[in-house]
Tab-separated table of C-alpha atoms in Angstrom:
chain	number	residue	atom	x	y	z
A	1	UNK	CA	-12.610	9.630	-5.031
A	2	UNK	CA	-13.761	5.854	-4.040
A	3	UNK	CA	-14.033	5.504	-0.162
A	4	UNK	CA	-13.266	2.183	0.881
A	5	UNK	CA	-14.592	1.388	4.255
A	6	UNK	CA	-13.991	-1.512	6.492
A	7	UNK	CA	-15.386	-3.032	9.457
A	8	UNK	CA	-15.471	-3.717	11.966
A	9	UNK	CA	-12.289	-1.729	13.473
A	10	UNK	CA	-11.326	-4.390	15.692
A	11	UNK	CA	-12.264	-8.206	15.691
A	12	UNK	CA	-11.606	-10.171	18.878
A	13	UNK	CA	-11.019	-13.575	17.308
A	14	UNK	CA	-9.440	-17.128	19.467
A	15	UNK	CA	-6.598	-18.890	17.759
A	16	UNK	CA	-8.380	-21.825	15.406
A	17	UNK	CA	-11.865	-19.626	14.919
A	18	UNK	CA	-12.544	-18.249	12.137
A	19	UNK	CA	-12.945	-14.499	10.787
A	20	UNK	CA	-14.652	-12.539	8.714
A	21	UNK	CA	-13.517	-8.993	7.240
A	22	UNK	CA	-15.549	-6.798	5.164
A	23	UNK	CA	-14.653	-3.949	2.895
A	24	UNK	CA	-17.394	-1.764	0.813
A	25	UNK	CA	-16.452	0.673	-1.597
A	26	UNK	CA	-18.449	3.552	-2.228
A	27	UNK	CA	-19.094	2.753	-5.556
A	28	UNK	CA	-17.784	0.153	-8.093
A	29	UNK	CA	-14.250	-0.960	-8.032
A	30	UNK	CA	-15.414	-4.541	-9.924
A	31	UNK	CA	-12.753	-6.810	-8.868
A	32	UNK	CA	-10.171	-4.342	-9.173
A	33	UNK	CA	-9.640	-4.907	-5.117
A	34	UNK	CA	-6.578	-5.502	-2.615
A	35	UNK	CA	-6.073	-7.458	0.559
A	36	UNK	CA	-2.649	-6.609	2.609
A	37	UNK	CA	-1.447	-7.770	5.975
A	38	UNK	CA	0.598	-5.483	8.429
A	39	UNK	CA	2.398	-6.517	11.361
A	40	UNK	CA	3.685	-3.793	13.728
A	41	UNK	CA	7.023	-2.484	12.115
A	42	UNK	CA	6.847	-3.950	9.748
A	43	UNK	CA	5.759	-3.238	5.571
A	44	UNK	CA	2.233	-4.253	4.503
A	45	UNK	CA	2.034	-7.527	2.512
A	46	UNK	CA	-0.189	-8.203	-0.342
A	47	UNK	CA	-2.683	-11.348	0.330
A	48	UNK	CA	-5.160	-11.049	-2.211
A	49	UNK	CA	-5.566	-9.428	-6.001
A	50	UNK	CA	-8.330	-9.096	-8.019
A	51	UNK	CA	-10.514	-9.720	-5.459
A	52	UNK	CA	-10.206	-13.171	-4.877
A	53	UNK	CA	-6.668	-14.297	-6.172
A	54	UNK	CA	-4.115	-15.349	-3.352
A	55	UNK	CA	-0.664	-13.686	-4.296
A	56	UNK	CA	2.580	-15.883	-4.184
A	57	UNK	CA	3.521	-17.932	-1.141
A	58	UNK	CA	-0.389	-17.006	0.629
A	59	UNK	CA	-1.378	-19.937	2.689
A	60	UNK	CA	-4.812	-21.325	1.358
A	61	UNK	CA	-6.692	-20.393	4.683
A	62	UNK	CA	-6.687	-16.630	3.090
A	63	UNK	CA	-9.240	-16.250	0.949
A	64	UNK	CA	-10.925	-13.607	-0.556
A	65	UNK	CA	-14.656	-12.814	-2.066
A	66	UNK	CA	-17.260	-10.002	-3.516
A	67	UNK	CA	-17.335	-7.825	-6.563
A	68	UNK	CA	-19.016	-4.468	-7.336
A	69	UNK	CA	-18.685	-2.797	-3.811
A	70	UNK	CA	-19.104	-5.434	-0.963
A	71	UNK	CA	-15.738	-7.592	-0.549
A	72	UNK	CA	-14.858	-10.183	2.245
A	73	UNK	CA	-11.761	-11.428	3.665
A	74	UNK	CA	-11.742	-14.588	5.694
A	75	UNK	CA	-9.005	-16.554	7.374
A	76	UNK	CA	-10.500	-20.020	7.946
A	77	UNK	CA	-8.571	-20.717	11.127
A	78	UNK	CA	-6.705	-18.401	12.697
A	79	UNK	CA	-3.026	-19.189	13.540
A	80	UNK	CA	-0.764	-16.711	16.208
A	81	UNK	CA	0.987	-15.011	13.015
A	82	UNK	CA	-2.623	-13.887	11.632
A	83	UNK	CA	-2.850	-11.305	14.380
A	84	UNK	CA	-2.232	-7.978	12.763
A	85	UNK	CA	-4.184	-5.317	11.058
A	86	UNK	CA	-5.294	-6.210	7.699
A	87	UNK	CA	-6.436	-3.114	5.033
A	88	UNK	CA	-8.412	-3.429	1.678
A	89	UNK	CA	-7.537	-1.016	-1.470
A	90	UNK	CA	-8.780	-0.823	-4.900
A	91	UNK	CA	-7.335	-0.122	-8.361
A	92	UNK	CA	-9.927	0.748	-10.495
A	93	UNK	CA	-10.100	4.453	-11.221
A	94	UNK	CA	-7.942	7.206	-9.711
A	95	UNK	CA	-6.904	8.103	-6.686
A	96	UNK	CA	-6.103	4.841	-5.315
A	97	UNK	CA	-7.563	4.335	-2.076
A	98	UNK	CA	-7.221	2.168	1.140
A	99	UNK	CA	-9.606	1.594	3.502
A	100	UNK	CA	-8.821	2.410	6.993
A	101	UNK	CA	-8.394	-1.531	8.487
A	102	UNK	CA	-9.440	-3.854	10.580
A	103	UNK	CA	-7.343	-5.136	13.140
A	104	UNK	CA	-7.336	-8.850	14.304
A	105	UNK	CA	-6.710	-9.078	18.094
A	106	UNK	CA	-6.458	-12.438	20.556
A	107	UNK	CA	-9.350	-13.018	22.294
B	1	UNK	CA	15.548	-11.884	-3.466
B	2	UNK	CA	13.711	-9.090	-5.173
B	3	UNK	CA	14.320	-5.817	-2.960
B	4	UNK	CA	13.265	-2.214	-2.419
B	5	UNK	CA	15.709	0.019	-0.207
B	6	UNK	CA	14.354	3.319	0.639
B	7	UNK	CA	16.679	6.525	1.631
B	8	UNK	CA	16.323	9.793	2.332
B	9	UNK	CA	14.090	10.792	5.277
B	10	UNK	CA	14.659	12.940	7.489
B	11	UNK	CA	13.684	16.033	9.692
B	12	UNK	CA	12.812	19.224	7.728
B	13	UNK	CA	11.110	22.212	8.434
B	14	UNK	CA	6.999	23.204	7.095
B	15	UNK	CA	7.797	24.843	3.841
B	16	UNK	CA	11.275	22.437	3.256
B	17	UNK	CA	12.338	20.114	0.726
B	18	UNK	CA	13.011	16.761	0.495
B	19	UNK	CA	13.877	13.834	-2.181
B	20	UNK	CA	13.161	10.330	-1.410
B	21	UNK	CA	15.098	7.161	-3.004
B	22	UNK	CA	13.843	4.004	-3.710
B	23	UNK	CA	16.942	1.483	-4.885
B	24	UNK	CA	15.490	-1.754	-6.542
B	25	UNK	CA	16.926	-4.581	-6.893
B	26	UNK	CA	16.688	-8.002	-8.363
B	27	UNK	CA	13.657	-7.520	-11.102
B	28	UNK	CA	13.184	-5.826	-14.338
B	29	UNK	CA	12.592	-2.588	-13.049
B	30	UNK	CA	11.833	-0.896	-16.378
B	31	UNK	CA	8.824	-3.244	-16.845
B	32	UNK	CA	6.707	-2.253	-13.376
B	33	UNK	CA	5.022	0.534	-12.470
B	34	UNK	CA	5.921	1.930	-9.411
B	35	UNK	CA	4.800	3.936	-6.385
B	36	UNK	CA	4.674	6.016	-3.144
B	37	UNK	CA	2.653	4.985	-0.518
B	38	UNK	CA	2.897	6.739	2.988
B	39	UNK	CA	1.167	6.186	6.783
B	40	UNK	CA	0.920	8.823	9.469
B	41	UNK	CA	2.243	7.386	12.729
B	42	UNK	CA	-0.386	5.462	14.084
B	43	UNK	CA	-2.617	5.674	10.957
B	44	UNK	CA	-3.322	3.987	7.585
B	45	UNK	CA	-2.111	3.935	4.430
B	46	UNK	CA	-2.665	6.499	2.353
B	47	UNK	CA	-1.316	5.611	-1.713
B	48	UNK	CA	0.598	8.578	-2.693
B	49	UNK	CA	1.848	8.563	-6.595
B	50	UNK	CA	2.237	6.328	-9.286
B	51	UNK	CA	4.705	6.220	-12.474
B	52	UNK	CA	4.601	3.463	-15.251
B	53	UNK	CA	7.536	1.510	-15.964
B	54	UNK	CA	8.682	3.804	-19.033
B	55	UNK	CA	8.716	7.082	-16.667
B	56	UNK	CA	5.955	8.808	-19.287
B	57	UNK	CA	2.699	8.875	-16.682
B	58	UNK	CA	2.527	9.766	-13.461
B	59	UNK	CA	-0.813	10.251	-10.822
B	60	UNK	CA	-1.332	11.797	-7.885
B	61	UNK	CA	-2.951	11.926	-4.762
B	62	UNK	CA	-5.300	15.425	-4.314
B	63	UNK	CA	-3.413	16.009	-0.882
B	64	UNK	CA	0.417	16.158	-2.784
B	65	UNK	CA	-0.432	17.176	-6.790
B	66	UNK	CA	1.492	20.472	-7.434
B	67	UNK	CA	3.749	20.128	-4.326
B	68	UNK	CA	5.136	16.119	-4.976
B	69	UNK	CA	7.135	15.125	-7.668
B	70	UNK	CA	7.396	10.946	-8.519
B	71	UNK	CA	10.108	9.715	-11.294
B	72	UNK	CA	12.322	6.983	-11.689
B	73	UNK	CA	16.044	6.555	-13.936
B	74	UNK	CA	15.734	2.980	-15.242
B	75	UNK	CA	19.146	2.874	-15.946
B	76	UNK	CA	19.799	2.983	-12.025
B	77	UNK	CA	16.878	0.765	-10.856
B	78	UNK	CA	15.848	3.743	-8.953
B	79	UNK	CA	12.709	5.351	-8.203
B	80	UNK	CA	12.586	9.086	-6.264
B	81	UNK	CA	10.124	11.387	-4.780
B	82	UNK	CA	10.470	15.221	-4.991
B	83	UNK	CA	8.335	17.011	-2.124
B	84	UNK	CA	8.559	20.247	-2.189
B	85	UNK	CA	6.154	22.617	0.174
B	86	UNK	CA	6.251	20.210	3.330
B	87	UNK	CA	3.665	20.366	5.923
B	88	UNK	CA	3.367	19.090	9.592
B	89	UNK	CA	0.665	16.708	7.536
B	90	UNK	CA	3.104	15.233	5.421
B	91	UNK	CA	4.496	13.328	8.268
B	92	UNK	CA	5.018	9.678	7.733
B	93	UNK	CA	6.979	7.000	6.822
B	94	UNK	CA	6.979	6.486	3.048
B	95	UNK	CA	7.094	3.138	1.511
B	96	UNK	CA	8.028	2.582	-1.990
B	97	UNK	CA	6.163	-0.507	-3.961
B	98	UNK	CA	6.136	-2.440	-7.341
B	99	UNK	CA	2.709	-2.341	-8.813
B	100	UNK	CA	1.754	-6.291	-9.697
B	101	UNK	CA	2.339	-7.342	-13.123
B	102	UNK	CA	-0.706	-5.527	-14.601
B	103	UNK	CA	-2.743	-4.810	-11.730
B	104	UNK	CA	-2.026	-1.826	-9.238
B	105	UNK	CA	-1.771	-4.135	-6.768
B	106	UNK	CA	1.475	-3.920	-4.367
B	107	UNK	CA	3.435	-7.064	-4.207
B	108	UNK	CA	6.321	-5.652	-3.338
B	109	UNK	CA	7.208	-3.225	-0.465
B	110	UNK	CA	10.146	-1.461	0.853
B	111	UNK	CA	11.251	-1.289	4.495
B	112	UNK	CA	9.825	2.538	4.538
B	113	UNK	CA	11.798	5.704	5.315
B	114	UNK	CA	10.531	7.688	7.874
B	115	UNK	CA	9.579	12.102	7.194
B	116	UNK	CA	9.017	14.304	9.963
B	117	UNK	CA	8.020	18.238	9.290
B	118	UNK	CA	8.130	19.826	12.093
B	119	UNK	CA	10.007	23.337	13.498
């Protein structure tokens, strides 16, 4: 099984800044790799495919980056509905795995 | 608007049975793979099971193979989960979602129906 781990666990992050997730896999996924958002009660939604591919309707200050095992996700500037917890998951082999998230709290 | 509708939770007791629904609506169901994906209150997610969009392959998770059942009836644009041998561990709310296109990527989520095992 690929273990997908992210960090850090929380990032503290002002409305406007920028930030920077990170995601490593345990071994190669290639660009088979997943970005979802989840708000509190709500379902996750998919932000990034294949690594660095925005899905439909993903504003452009997603964007996504890294192959092989080391992945980024970075939301240029954040805006007040980018606060949530935001998990990475990869495709290539089975099990599918997620990693266990990062959440993005106001500083 | 493409949809996912989940049914079927509930409270049942270690050892109980339950079968999930997942009503889809809105899309070509017969042409996506789809899947389970659960989260422990106050965890992550945690993919479950996957079936292909003709019904004929299914994968597991290590934690539910032999006790979880995933399949689908294309003619009703419904997908189901068969658990069988619930544990206290098994508590979560399970999402159904549409694999993307060719990539086992979820684009599409359900609002998540929510399984407690407990006595």
């Amino acid at each position: 099984e690929i273990v997908m781990t992210q960090s850090p666990a929380t990032l503290s992050v002002s409305p406007g800044e920028r930030a920077t997730l990170s995601c490593r896999a345990s071994q190669s996924v290639s660009s088979k790799l997943a970005w979802y958002q989840q708000k509190v009660g709500q379902a996750p939604r998919l932000l990034i495919y294949g690594a660095s591919t925005r899905a439909t309707g993903i504003p452009a200050r997603f964007s996504g980056s890294g192959s092989g095992t080391e992945f980024t996700l970075t939301i240029s500037s954040l805006q007040s509905e980018d606060f949530a917890v935001y998990y990475c998951q990869h495709y290539n082999n089975w099990p599918l795995t997620f990693g266990g998230g990062t959440k993005v709290e106001i500083k | 608007e493409v949809q996912l509708l989940e049914s079927g939770g509930g409270l049942v007791q270690p050892g109980g049975s339950l079968r999930l629904s997942c009503a889809a609506s809105e899309f070509t169901f017969s042409n996506y793979a789809m899947n389970w994906v659960r989260q422990a209150p106050g965890k992550g997610l945690e993919w479950v099971s996957l079936i292909n969009g003709g019904g004929t392959s299914t994968f597991y998770a290590d934690s539910v193979k032999g006790r979880f059942t995933i399949s689908r009836d294309n003619s009703k644009n419904t997908l189901y989960l068969q658990m069988n041998s619930l544990r206290a561990e098994d508590t979560a709310v399970y999402y159904c979602a549409k694999s993307y296109s060719g990539y086992h990527a979820f684009d599409i989520w359900g609002q998540g129906t929510m399984v407690t095992v407990s006595s």
